[in-house]
Structures are given as C-alpha cells and as structure tokens.
GROMACS .gro file of C-alpha atoms in nm:
model
  442
    1MET     CA    1   0.000   0.000   0.000
    2ALA     CA    2   0.128   0.351  -0.077
    3ASP     CA    3   0.257   0.503   0.244
    4PHE     CA    4   0.211   0.880   0.188
    5ALA     CA    5   0.589   0.922   0.221
    6THR     CA    6   0.749   1.255   0.136
    7SER     CA    7   1.105   1.385   0.154
    8ASP     CA    8   1.278   1.722   0.163
    9SER     CA    9   1.540   1.576  -0.071
   10PRO     CA   10   1.439   1.628  -0.437
   11GLU     CA   11   1.616   1.308  -0.543
   12VAL     CA   12   1.450   1.095  -0.276
   13GLN     CA   13   1.114   1.255  -0.352
   14ARG     CA   14   1.156   1.174  -0.720
   15GLN     CA   15   1.197   0.806  -0.633
   16LEU     CA   16   0.907   0.817  -0.386
   17ASP     CA   17   0.689   0.967  -0.658
   18ARG     CA   18   0.785   0.678  -0.888
   19LEU     CA   19   0.709   0.435  -0.609
   20GLN     CA   20   0.364   0.581  -0.547
   21GLN     CA   21   0.280   0.539  -0.916
   22LEU     CA   22   0.398   0.178  -0.939
   23ALA     CA   23   0.259   0.041  -0.613
   24PRO     CA   24  -0.065  -0.161  -0.629
   25SER     CA   25  -0.371   0.003  -0.478
   26GLY     CA   26  -0.377  -0.228  -0.175
   27ASP     CA   27  -0.159  -0.454   0.038
   28VAL     CA   28  -0.095  -0.788  -0.130
   29LEU     CA   29   0.092  -1.045   0.075
   30GLY     CA   30   0.320  -1.304  -0.085
   31LEU     CA   31   0.686  -1.359  -0.162
   32GLU     CA   32   0.674  -1.392  -0.542
   33ARG     CA   33   0.727  -1.025  -0.620
   34ILE     CA   34   1.001  -0.958  -0.365
   35GLU     CA   35   1.182  -1.273  -0.479
   36ALA     CA   36   1.163  -1.155  -0.841
   37LEU     CA   37   1.299  -0.813  -0.746
   38LEU     CA   38   1.585  -0.956  -0.545
   39ALA     CA   39   1.677  -1.203  -0.821
   40ARG     CA   40   1.709  -0.912  -1.063
   41LEU     CA   41   1.934  -0.738  -0.809
   42GLY     CA   42   2.164  -1.038  -0.770
   43ASN     CA   43   2.003  -1.170  -0.449
   44PRO     CA   44   2.146  -0.927  -0.193
   45GLU     CA   45   1.949  -1.105   0.083
   46ARG     CA   46   2.209  -1.383   0.061
   47ARG     CA   47   2.497  -1.147   0.143
   48LEU     CA   48   2.388  -1.000   0.477
   49PRO     CA   49   2.554  -0.998   0.819
   50PRO     CA   50   2.394  -1.230   1.079
   51VAL     CA   51   2.020  -1.154   1.073
   52PHE     CA   52   1.793  -1.114   1.377
   53HIS     CA   53   1.434  -1.139   1.246
   54VAL     CA   54   1.156  -1.002   1.470
   55ALA     CA   55   0.776  -1.034   1.434
   56GLY     CA   56   0.483  -0.949   1.662
   57THR     CA   57   0.173  -0.732   1.688
   58ASN     CA   58   0.309  -0.502   1.959
   59GLY     CA   59   0.660  -0.474   2.095
   60LYS     CA   60   0.856  -0.586   1.790
   61GLY     CA   61   0.994  -0.236   1.728
   62SER     CA   62   1.099  -0.199   2.091
   63THR     CA   63   1.261  -0.543   2.079
   64CYS     CA   64   1.458  -0.432   1.773
   65SER     CA   65   1.561  -0.120   1.964
   66PHE     CA   66   1.691  -0.327   2.255
   67LEU     CA   67   1.875  -0.558   2.014
   68ARG     CA   68   2.042  -0.263   1.846
   69ALA     CA   69   2.133  -0.100   2.178
   70ALA     CA   70   2.294  -0.419   2.310
   71ILE     CA   71   2.485  -0.488   1.989
   72GLU     CA   72   2.616  -0.132   1.976
   73ALA     CA   73   2.702  -0.137   2.347
   74ALA     CA   74   2.918  -0.441   2.267
   75GLY     CA   75   3.116  -0.224   2.025
   76LEU     CA   76   2.959  -0.381   1.716
   77LYS     CA   77   2.771  -0.228   1.424
   78ALA     CA   78   2.418  -0.319   1.320
   79HIS     CA   79   2.205  -0.256   1.016
   80VAL     CA   80   1.839  -0.204   1.112
   81TYR     CA   81   1.523  -0.220   0.901
   82THR     CA   82   1.198  -0.108   1.068
   83SER     CA   83   0.865   0.037   0.959
   84PRO     CA   84   0.681   0.259   0.933
   85HIS     CA   85   0.879   0.581   0.956
   86LEU     CA   86   0.747   0.867   1.166
   87VAL     CA   87   0.882   1.179   0.996
   88ARG     CA   88   1.158   1.093   0.745
   89PHE     CA   89   1.151   0.790   0.518
   90ASN     CA   90   1.521   0.742   0.603
   91GLU     CA   91   1.420   0.621   0.952
   92ARG     CA   92   1.335   0.282   0.801
   93ILE     CA   93   1.695   0.201   0.703
   94ARG     CA   94   1.986   0.234   0.943
   95LEU     CA   95   2.326   0.147   0.796
   96ALA     CA   96   2.590   0.039   1.049
   97GLY     CA   97   2.428   0.253   1.316
   98LYS     CA   98   2.340   0.564   1.114
   99LEU     CA   99   2.026   0.657   0.924
  100ILE     CA  100   2.078   0.614   0.552
  101GLU     CA  101   2.179   0.939   0.380
  102ASP     CA  102   1.949   1.093   0.120
  103GLU     CA  103   2.187   1.027  -0.169
  104ALA     CA  104   2.228   0.659  -0.083
  105LEU     CA  105   1.854   0.621  -0.025
  106ALA     CA  106   1.769   0.774  -0.361
  107ASP     CA  107   2.025   0.547  -0.530
  108VAL     CA  108   1.897   0.217  -0.387
  109LEU     CA  109   1.530   0.308  -0.436
  110GLY     CA  110   1.605   0.407  -0.792
  111GLU     CA  111   1.799   0.089  -0.858
  112VAL     CA  112   1.515  -0.130  -0.732
  113LEU     CA  113   1.254   0.063  -0.924
  114ASP     CA  114   1.463   0.048  -1.241
  115VAL     CA  115   1.471  -0.333  -1.237
  116GLY     CA  116   1.111  -0.369  -1.117
  117GLU     CA  117   0.925  -0.322  -1.443
  118GLY     CA  118   0.652  -0.583  -1.477
  119VAL     CA  119   0.689  -0.713  -1.120
  120ALA     CA  120   0.403  -0.499  -0.979
  121ALA     CA  121   0.575  -0.486  -0.642
  122THR     CA  122   0.413  -0.311  -0.346
  123PHE     CA  123   0.550  -0.006  -0.166
  124PHE     CA  124   0.677  -0.222   0.120
  125GLU     CA  125   0.833  -0.479  -0.111
  126VAL     CA  126   1.034  -0.215  -0.295
  127THR     CA  127   1.139  -0.059   0.034
  128THR     CA  128   1.244  -0.399   0.168
  129ALA     CA  129   1.445  -0.479  -0.144
  130ALA     CA  130   1.614  -0.139  -0.121
  131ALA     CA  131   1.706  -0.197   0.243
  132LEU     CA  132   1.848  -0.543   0.177
  133LEU     CA  133   2.046  -0.407  -0.117
  134ALA     CA  134   2.192  -0.130   0.097
  135PHE     CA  135   2.272  -0.374   0.378
  136SER     CA  136   2.456  -0.608   0.140
  137ARG     CA  137   2.692  -0.329   0.035
  138GLU     CA  138   2.807  -0.194   0.370
  139GLN     CA  139   2.993  -0.387   0.636
  140ALA     CA  140   2.828  -0.449   0.971
  141ASP     CA  141   2.836  -0.716   1.240
  142ALA     CA  142   2.463  -0.783   1.253
  143CYS     CA  143   2.138  -0.707   1.075
  144ILE     CA  144   1.810  -0.649   1.261
  145VAL     CA  145   1.500  -0.691   1.045
  146GLU     CA  146   1.148  -0.611   1.166
  147VAL     CA  147   0.856  -0.785   0.999
  148GLY     CA  148   0.614  -0.546   0.833
  149LEU     CA  149   0.282  -0.735   0.845
  150GLY     CA  150   0.226  -1.091   0.962
  151GLY     CA  151   0.535  -1.301   0.898
  152ARG     CA  152   0.487  -1.603   0.672
  153LEU     CA  153   0.409  -1.397   0.361
  154ASP     CA  154   0.580  -1.073   0.465
  155ALA     CA  155   0.845  -0.942   0.227
  156THR     CA  156   1.113  -0.965   0.496
  157ASN     CA  157   1.064  -1.344   0.509
  158VAL     CA  158   1.290  -1.385   0.206
  159VAL     CA  159   1.582  -1.398   0.451
  160ALA     CA  160   1.640  -1.773   0.444
  161GLN     CA  161   1.902  -1.817   0.716
  162PRO     CA  162   1.866  -1.578   1.010
  163VAL     CA  163   2.071  -1.665   1.319
  164VAL     CA  164   1.763  -1.631   1.541
  165THR     CA  165   1.398  -1.532   1.503
  166GLY     CA  166   1.170  -1.377   1.762
  167ILE     CA  167   0.803  -1.298   1.817
  168ALA     CA  168   0.692  -1.027   2.059
  169ASN     CA  169   0.338  -0.979   2.193
  170LEU     CA  170   0.041  -1.093   1.988
  171GLY     CA  171  -0.288  -0.912   1.945
  172LEU     CA  172  -0.562  -0.830   1.697
  173ASP     CA  173  -0.451  -0.596   1.419
  174HIS     CA  174  -0.463  -0.604   1.038
  175GLN     CA  175  -0.746  -0.857   1.065
  176GLY     CA  176  -0.831  -0.806   0.698
  177PHE     CA  177  -0.501  -0.973   0.608
  178LEU     CA  178  -0.418  -1.197   0.905
  179GLY     CA  179  -0.759  -1.316   1.024
  180THR     CA  180  -0.976  -1.241   1.324
  181ARG     CA  181  -0.858  -1.522   1.554
  182LEU     CA  182  -0.542  -1.484   1.761
  183GLU     CA  183  -0.450  -1.845   1.688
  184ASP     CA  184  -0.444  -1.777   1.314
  185ILE     CA  185  -0.248  -1.455   1.362
  186ALA     CA  186   0.004  -1.645   1.576
  187ALA     CA  187   0.048  -1.907   1.305
  188GLU     CA  188   0.108  -1.639   1.042
  189LYS     CA  189   0.370  -1.465   1.254
  190ALA     CA  190   0.539  -1.796   1.340
  191GLY     CA  191   0.585  -1.839   0.966
  192ILE     CA  192   0.921  -1.665   1.005
  193ALA     CA  193   1.055  -1.986   1.168
  194LYS     CA  194   1.343  -2.147   0.978
  195PRO     CA  195   1.500  -2.495   0.986
  196GLY     CA  196   1.753  -2.531   1.265
  197VAL     CA  197   1.704  -2.170   1.381
  198PRO     CA  198   1.578  -2.087   1.734
  199LEU     CA  199   1.234  -1.922   1.743
  200VAL     CA  200   1.231  -1.719   2.066
  201THR     CA  201   0.893  -1.587   2.178
  202GLN     CA  202   0.695  -1.439   2.460
  203LEU     CA  203   0.466  -1.661   2.667
  204TYR     CA  204   0.123  -1.711   2.512
  205PRO     CA  205  -0.197  -1.885   2.626
  206ALA     CA  206  -0.199  -2.257   2.554
  207GLN     CA  207  -0.428  -2.244   2.251
  208ILE     CA  208  -0.217  -1.976   2.084
  209GLY     CA  209   0.111  -2.135   2.190
  210SER     CA  210   0.010  -2.464   2.034
  211ARG     CA  211  -0.024  -2.296   1.694
  212VAL     CA  212   0.320  -2.138   1.731
  213ALA     CA  213   0.464  -2.476   1.832
  214GLU     CA  214   0.298  -2.641   1.533
  215ALA     CA  215   0.432  -2.379   1.290
  216ALA     CA  216   0.783  -2.404   1.437
  217ALA     CA  217   0.785  -2.783   1.424
  218SER     CA  218   0.662  -2.791   1.064
  219ARG     CA  219   0.960  -2.576   0.967
  220GLY     CA  220   1.219  -2.762   1.170
  221ALA     CA  221   1.274  -2.475   1.414
  222THR     CA  222   1.330  -2.500   1.788
  223TRP     CA  223   1.058  -2.308   1.975
  224LEU     CA  224   1.180  -2.131   2.288
  225PRO     CA  225   0.889  -1.954   2.465
  226ARG     CA  226   0.937  -1.744   2.777
  227GLY     CA  227   0.871  -1.959   3.081
  228GLY     CA  228   1.049  -2.262   2.933
  229GLN     CA  229   1.420  -2.274   2.858
  230TRP     CA  230   1.437  -1.903   2.936
  231ASP     CA  231   1.238  -1.676   3.160
  232ALA     CA  232   1.237  -1.325   3.301
  233VAL     CA  233   1.067  -1.142   3.585
  234VAL     CA  234   1.086  -0.794   3.737
  235TYR     CA  235   1.129  -0.752   4.110
  236GLN     CA  236   1.320  -0.514   4.337
  237GLN     CA  237   1.355  -0.273   4.043
  238HIS     CA  238   1.563  -0.518   3.840
  239LEU     CA  239   1.496  -0.743   3.543
  240HIS     CA  240   1.596  -1.095   3.643
  241TYR     CA  241   1.667  -1.315   3.341
  242ARG     CA  242   1.767  -1.681   3.336
  243ASP     CA  243   1.830  -1.951   3.079
  244GLU     CA  244   2.033  -2.270   3.055
  245SER     CA  245   2.355  -2.067   3.043
  246GLY     CA  246   2.287  -1.894   3.374
  247LYS     CA  247   2.124  -1.593   3.533
  248VAL     CA  248   2.159  -1.224   3.449
  249GLU     CA  249   2.043  -0.933   3.665
  250LEU     CA  250   1.973  -0.618   3.464
  251PRO     CA  251   1.837  -0.270   3.537
  252VAL     CA  252   1.477  -0.219   3.437
  253PRO     CA  253   1.459  -0.047   3.097
  254ARG     CA  254   1.461   0.330   3.079
  255LEU     CA  255   1.179   0.318   2.823
  256PRO     CA  256   0.852   0.392   3.009
  257GLY     CA  257   0.595   0.120   3.060
  258ALA     CA  258   0.606  -0.208   3.249
  259HIS     CA  259   0.566  -0.398   2.920
  260GLN     CA  260   0.909  -0.281   2.804
  261ALA     CA  261   1.081  -0.515   3.050
  262MET     CA  262   0.952  -0.819   2.862
  263ASN     CA  263   1.041  -0.665   2.525
  264ALA     CA  264   1.393  -0.621   2.660
  265ALA     CA  265   1.394  -0.977   2.793
  266LEU     CA  266   1.297  -1.109   2.449
  267ALA     CA  267   1.593  -0.923   2.297
  268VAL     CA  268   1.824  -1.066   2.563
  269ALA     CA  269   1.694  -1.417   2.495
  270MET     CA  270   1.746  -1.377   2.121
  271LEU     CA  271   2.103  -1.261   2.174
  272ARG     CA  272   2.180  -1.545   2.414
  273HIS     CA  273   2.035  -1.814   2.186
  274GLN     CA  274   2.260  -1.746   1.890
  275SER     CA  275   2.635  -1.778   1.842
  276ALA     CA  276   2.712  -1.557   1.543
  277ILE     CA  277   2.806  -1.253   1.753
  278ARG     CA  278   2.910  -1.216   2.116
  279VAL     CA  279   2.734  -0.966   2.341
  280ARG     CA  280   2.864  -0.956   2.697
  281GLU     CA  281   2.649  -0.909   3.005
  282SER     CA  282   2.785  -0.556   3.049
  283ALA     CA  283   2.644  -0.464   2.706
  284LEU     CA  284   2.306  -0.611   2.799
  285ARG     CA  285   2.302  -0.390   3.108
  286ALA     CA  286   2.395  -0.083   2.906
  287ALA     CA  287   2.119  -0.156   2.655
  288MET     CA  288   1.853  -0.115   2.922
  289GLY     CA  289   1.940   0.254   2.940
  290TRP     CA  290   2.048   0.313   2.581
  291ALA     CA  291   1.743   0.184   2.393
  292GLU     CA  292   1.517   0.450   2.242
  293TRP     CA  293   1.194   0.404   2.048
  294PRO     CA  294   1.017   0.726   1.944
  295ALA     CA  295   0.640   0.768   1.978
  296ARG     CA  296   0.607   0.480   2.223
  297LEU     CA  297   0.526   0.637   2.559
  298GLN     CA  298   0.759   0.921   2.467
  299ARG     CA  299   0.757   1.228   2.688
  300LEU     CA  300   0.797   1.529   2.460
  301GLY     CA  301   1.043   1.802   2.539
  302ALA     CA  302   1.041   2.175   2.476
  303GLY     CA  303   0.893   2.277   2.143
  304PRO     CA  304   0.606   2.466   1.979
  305LEU     CA  305   0.340   2.214   2.085
  306ARG     CA  306   0.470   2.174   2.438
  307ALA     CA  307   0.470   2.555   2.468
  308LEU     CA  308   0.090   2.555   2.433
  309LEU     CA  309   0.065   2.394   2.779
  310PRO     CA  310   0.141   2.564   3.110
  311THR     CA  311   0.461   2.524   3.307
  312GLY     CA  312   0.470   2.192   3.486
  313ALA     CA  313   0.242   2.015   3.240
  314GLU     CA  314   0.351   1.687   3.082
  315LEU     CA  315   0.302   1.608   2.713
  316TRP     CA  316   0.327   1.243   2.609
  317LEU     CA  317   0.303   1.072   2.270
  318ASP     CA  318   0.217   0.713   2.180
  319GLY     CA  319   0.135   0.569   1.839
  320GLY     CA  320  -0.062   0.275   1.982
  321HIS     CA  321  -0.359   0.194   1.759
  322ASN     CA  322  -0.490  -0.148   1.864
  323PRO     CA  323  -0.653  -0.276   2.184
  324ALA     CA  324  -0.343  -0.454   2.317
  325ALA     CA  325  -0.128  -0.144   2.278
  326ALA     CA  326  -0.398   0.070   2.437
  327ARG     CA  327  -0.409  -0.159   2.741
  328ALA     CA  328  -0.035  -0.114   2.797
  329VAL     CA  329  -0.068   0.263   2.763
  330ALA     CA  330  -0.370   0.276   2.995
  331ASP     CA  331  -0.187   0.070   3.257
  332PHE     CA  332   0.107   0.309   3.248
  333PHE     CA  333  -0.105   0.620   3.299
  334ARG     CA  334  -0.321   0.454   3.563
  335ALA     CA  335  -0.005   0.440   3.775
  336HIS     CA  336   0.149   0.762   3.647
  337VAL     CA  337  -0.132   1.015   3.687
  338PRO     CA  338  -0.171   1.124   4.053
  339ALA     CA  339  -0.522   1.143   4.193
  340GLY     CA  340  -0.675   1.481   4.119
  341THR     CA  341  -0.437   1.568   3.835
  342PRO     CA  342  -0.620   1.662   3.514
  343PHE     CA  343  -0.560   1.403   3.243
  344HIS     CA  344  -0.635   1.470   2.876
  345ILE     CA  345  -0.608   1.243   2.572
  346VAL     CA  346  -0.583   1.392   2.223
  347PHE     CA  347  -0.705   1.105   2.008
  348GLY     CA  348  -0.708   1.031   1.634
  349LEU     CA  349  -0.752   0.690   1.473
  350LEU     CA  350  -0.746   0.548   1.120
  351GLU     CA  351  -1.084   0.424   0.999
  352ASN     CA  352  -0.968   0.061   0.969
  353LYS     CA  353  -0.883   0.046   1.342
  354ASP     CA  354  -1.107  -0.066   1.628
  355ALA     CA  355  -1.208   0.255   1.806
  356THR     CA  356  -1.411   0.077   2.073
  357GLY     CA  357  -1.130  -0.166   2.146
  358VAL     CA  358  -0.871   0.110   2.175
  359LEU     CA  359  -1.087   0.322   2.405
  360LYS     CA  360  -1.214   0.040   2.625
  361PRO     CA  361  -0.904   0.032   2.854
  362PHE     CA  362  -0.979   0.395   2.946
  363ARG     CA  363  -1.343   0.321   3.027
  364ASN     CA  364  -1.496   0.533   3.307
  365ARG     CA  365  -1.162   0.696   3.384
  366ALA     CA  366  -1.131   1.061   3.491
  367ILE     CA  367  -1.025   1.171   3.143
  368THR     CA  368  -1.114   1.445   2.900
  369LEU     CA  369  -1.072   1.313   2.547
  370HIS     CA  370  -1.024   1.545   2.248
  371ALA     CA  371  -1.118   1.367   1.923
  372ILE     CA  372  -0.931   1.490   1.615
  373PRO     CA  373  -0.889   1.393   1.248
  374ILE     CA  374  -0.567   1.258   1.095
  375ARG     CA  375  -0.491   1.478   0.798
  376GLY     CA  376  -0.421   1.308   0.467
  377HIS     CA  377  -0.545   0.965   0.579
  378ALA     CA  378  -0.879   0.786   0.595
  379HIS     CA  379  -0.976   0.823   0.960
  380HIS     CA  380  -1.266   0.792   1.203
  381ALA     CA  381  -1.448   1.125   1.203
  382PRO     CA  382  -1.403   1.312   1.533
  383ALA     CA  383  -1.779   1.302   1.588
  384VAL     CA  384  -1.776   0.922   1.555
  385LEU     CA  385  -1.484   0.893   1.797
  386ALA     CA  386  -1.668   1.123   2.037
  387ALA     CA  387  -1.979   0.905   2.029
  388THR     CA  388  -1.768   0.593   2.088
  389ALA     CA  389  -1.590   0.760   2.381
  390ARG     CA  390  -1.919   0.860   2.542
  391GLU     CA  391  -2.031   0.496   2.522
  392GLN     CA  392  -1.723   0.415   2.732
  393GLY     CA  393  -1.814   0.673   2.994
  394ILE     CA  394  -1.543   0.916   2.885
  395THR     CA  395  -1.588   1.293   2.881
  396VAL     CA  396  -1.518   1.406   2.526
  397MET     CA  397  -1.504   1.703   2.290
  398THR     CA  398  -1.380   1.750   1.934
  399ALA     CA  399  -1.105   1.966   1.789
  400SER     CA  400  -0.981   2.048   1.440
  401ASP     CA  401  -0.632   1.912   1.505
  402ALA     CA  402  -0.381   1.843   1.783
  403GLU     CA  403  -0.269   2.207   1.804
  404ASP     CA  404  -0.631   2.317   1.847
  405ALA     CA  405  -0.683   2.061   2.125
  406LEU     CA  406  -0.359   2.150   2.305
  407GLY     CA  407  -0.444   2.519   2.281
  408TRP     CA  408  -0.781   2.457   2.445
  409ILE     CA  409  -0.619   2.251   2.721
  410GLY     CA  410  -0.361   2.524   2.780
  411ARG     CA  411  -0.619   2.801   2.797
  412HIS     CA  412  -0.840   2.612   3.041
  413ALA     CA  413  -0.566   2.464   3.259
  414ASP     CA  414  -0.540   2.539   3.630
  415ARG     CA  415  -0.184   2.669   3.675
  416ALA     CA  416  -0.185   2.531   4.028
  417SER     CA  417  -0.258   2.181   3.895
  418PRO     CA  418  -0.095   2.148   3.552
  419PRO     CA  419  -0.235   1.868   3.337
  420ILE     CA  420  -0.088   1.550   3.196
  421VAL     CA  421  -0.165   1.519   2.825
  422LEU     CA  422  -0.134   1.214   2.600
  423ILE     CA  423  -0.154   1.224   2.220
  424LEU     CA  424  -0.264   0.876   2.108
  425GLY     CA  425  -0.394   0.660   1.828
  426SER     CA  426  -0.177   0.659   1.516
  427LEU     CA  427   0.185   0.649   1.406
  428TYR     CA  428   0.092   0.885   1.122
  429LEU     CA  429  -0.039   1.131   1.380
  430ALA     CA  430   0.272   1.071   1.593
  431GLY     CA  431   0.494   1.166   1.301
  432GLU     CA  432   0.305   1.492   1.257
  433ILE     CA  433   0.344   1.570   1.627
  434LEU     CA  434   0.717   1.500   1.636
  435LYS     CA  435   0.774   1.720   1.333
  436ALA     CA  436   0.555   2.000   1.470
  437ASN     CA  437   0.736   1.993   1.805
  438GLY     CA  438   1.081   1.986   1.643
  439GLN     CA  439   1.171   1.634   1.758
  440VAL     CA  440   1.252   1.451   1.433
  441PRO     CA  441   1.398   1.104   1.507
  442GLY     CA  442   1.768   1.077   1.424
   0.00000   0.00000   0.00000
C-alpha cells in the first residue's frame, strides 16, 4: 500500500513519486514479487551480516531497539530495518548505526525501481528490497529486520538463514489480512521460523502457543517460549533473566511502561540463543538505558506544541492503535497520573482500526478526550470517535487538530494543577506531532 511518504530531498522525492505510481492500490501479501525483485538485483538477501528477524503485533519495534542498543554497546555495528517511519523515510533504514543518507537512499530506491518493471511490487516490497540491497553493500556485524505485516508472507521473510527469530506480543490488528482469531495470527507470525534456527517468543496462552509450536515444528525450528528454557521477571527494580547458560540481573529499561521489560527480555533471549556474535552481560546492562523508540510512551520536550501547555504540564506521545497497545498505555497512565491531576487524551484513529477496542481500557476513567482527524489519511471522524468515547463513559469534545486541542487545554488549565496530556492513536499522527514539536527522530 502507498505510504504517503514525502522527503525534503528532491532526489529521494523523485523516487518516492515513482514508487507511489507503481505500487498496487492495496496490500498484497506473498513472496513472489520480492523474490523476483531480489533475483534481478543479484540476491542481496544472501549477502547479509547475521540476521535477527523479529515479528509481533506489539513490541517488535521496541525489541529491535533493545537488540540494536545491546549490539552497539558491545562495540559492534548493526544494520536495522523497521517500519513505518514517523517523519523521514530514512528512519526505516539504518546502515551500520546511522540513518541512511538521502543520496544513498535515492540510489537504492532508484535501482530497485529500475529493475522492477513488470513485477508490480508493493510499496513495502520495494522498500524492503532497497534496504536489503543497501545492507549487502556496507559492512556491519549484525542485521536487525522487523517484519512489516504478519510473517509467513511478509516481504522480509525472504531472509532464508537468520541466526535467530523472535516474536513479541500478539494481538488483533490487520485482521483483513491476518484473520480475526489470535490463533491464526500467531500461526502467520510464526511463519518466520526457519529450519535449525531458534524461534524465541513471549509466553502465550496454551491455545495460541500450540499454533506457534505447530508452525515451528513444521519448519524444523526450535521453539523457545518465555517460561520454558528461558524466563524473566521484574522484582526489586531489576529485570531478572535466566536460561540454561545462567542468570543475568539487569536494570529495568529506561523506556517507560512495564511492558518494556519483557520486550527487553525477548531481545536478551534472542542474543543469548545465537552464536554468530558475542554480546557480553555488560552490554546487555547498558542496553537497558540506551534503547530508544520514538512515539512509544515518549515524553515530549520543549517545542512549539509543548509551549501551548502551562509550566509543569507533561506532554506524552504514543502511536498505539490497537486494543493490546492501548491496554499497555492505559496501565502506564493509571499508575502515572496522581489522583486529582487533570488528564487529557488527544485522540485520532485510522478508519480501519477498532475505536471501541482502543478506548475500552480507558473506560470510566477521569479523562477528558479530544477527538481529532488525521490529515491526509482515511480516519474515524471526530464526531464518531466522540460518540464511541461517550459509550465508554469518557468525557469528550472534538477539535480540528492536535494544536487546536492543546491550545484549548492550555487556555483552560489550572496553573496550580498542571495537566498530563497524551496524544494517542496513530503512528501517522505521531509523526506529525514530532515534526511539529521539532523532535525529528535521528
């Protein structure tokens, strides 16, 4: 699917314009097109550093961030491929620790598009081929690849011999492509399993776990769920990890949210169940404080949007857009917001997302919700979001955009009790917010 990407670089924008014209009108899963593209490029996916392949509904990006932080703390270099981007398309491709430069990005996109005539590749397939091509040409010690959608038929699944695969938390999202049952979604994501390669996962309910086990076994992979050959738990403000090689005591992650501890533990387990690179315990400890993942419970700093709120107010941003992500966010703010402190949510959601499911974790909370549109994207109308919020017992009003909502909050705030404000519901919206507040990811 076209991804509404733009660039300040004329050369990158020229390639993005070509990409928008060539991409099919909707997401089409399957490996035939990406395999054809890569064959025409000389199969760069076969010339990569050791690959860490990560799937999941929620938490896969954070897991990739912890992997990168640990690898870099060990003095090694990692290529990283993630999606979507928030502000700049370059965020998707990190070469040996640095975001790809505009000139290099334009070159690899152009090269893929030049050989792609007749393939009818999707936006994501072209982007994936470009990333793999760039990775094959620059030296690094490891390669971290995040699945885009699902797993079995995702374009990233052309990597035939990763050193380890991982699956983060599972939930309902992209049901139109992956199905409406968690068991089926689990099986699709477990499709990244490879013969002889450890598949390291979080702990799932028995019915879901059985589908993961079945998918792993059918592919000759060893399934390693949390709670079996490895486990992790948080107590006394430390993350306690253990596996057959021993125990490791780590600081809790700096990233906000209790759920981040298990994302970090998954990264640790993936690193400790492969032998292609060595990451010492000291690097694992450092990673807990180094890892960053924008727009996931991110507290925004000084900037034009933050300036609309009074001194002492907090402005947070999270791109969560499915019920499982919303539960994690709601749990964080349930503990974070002191009794009596005004709490506002500025909320926009794409029309193909479950508004009721996302709002349900905030049901009957002392919240004022400001429903807004998401410019340039098909979205739930603010009036529809407002009606859904009222059904959940949430006080709600509408605004024309995030700036309008923040301005209203600022004007009506009690300076003696500054509010806590969360902007929630879409990574597209999150990208707009980061750009508007001058916090472009680097």
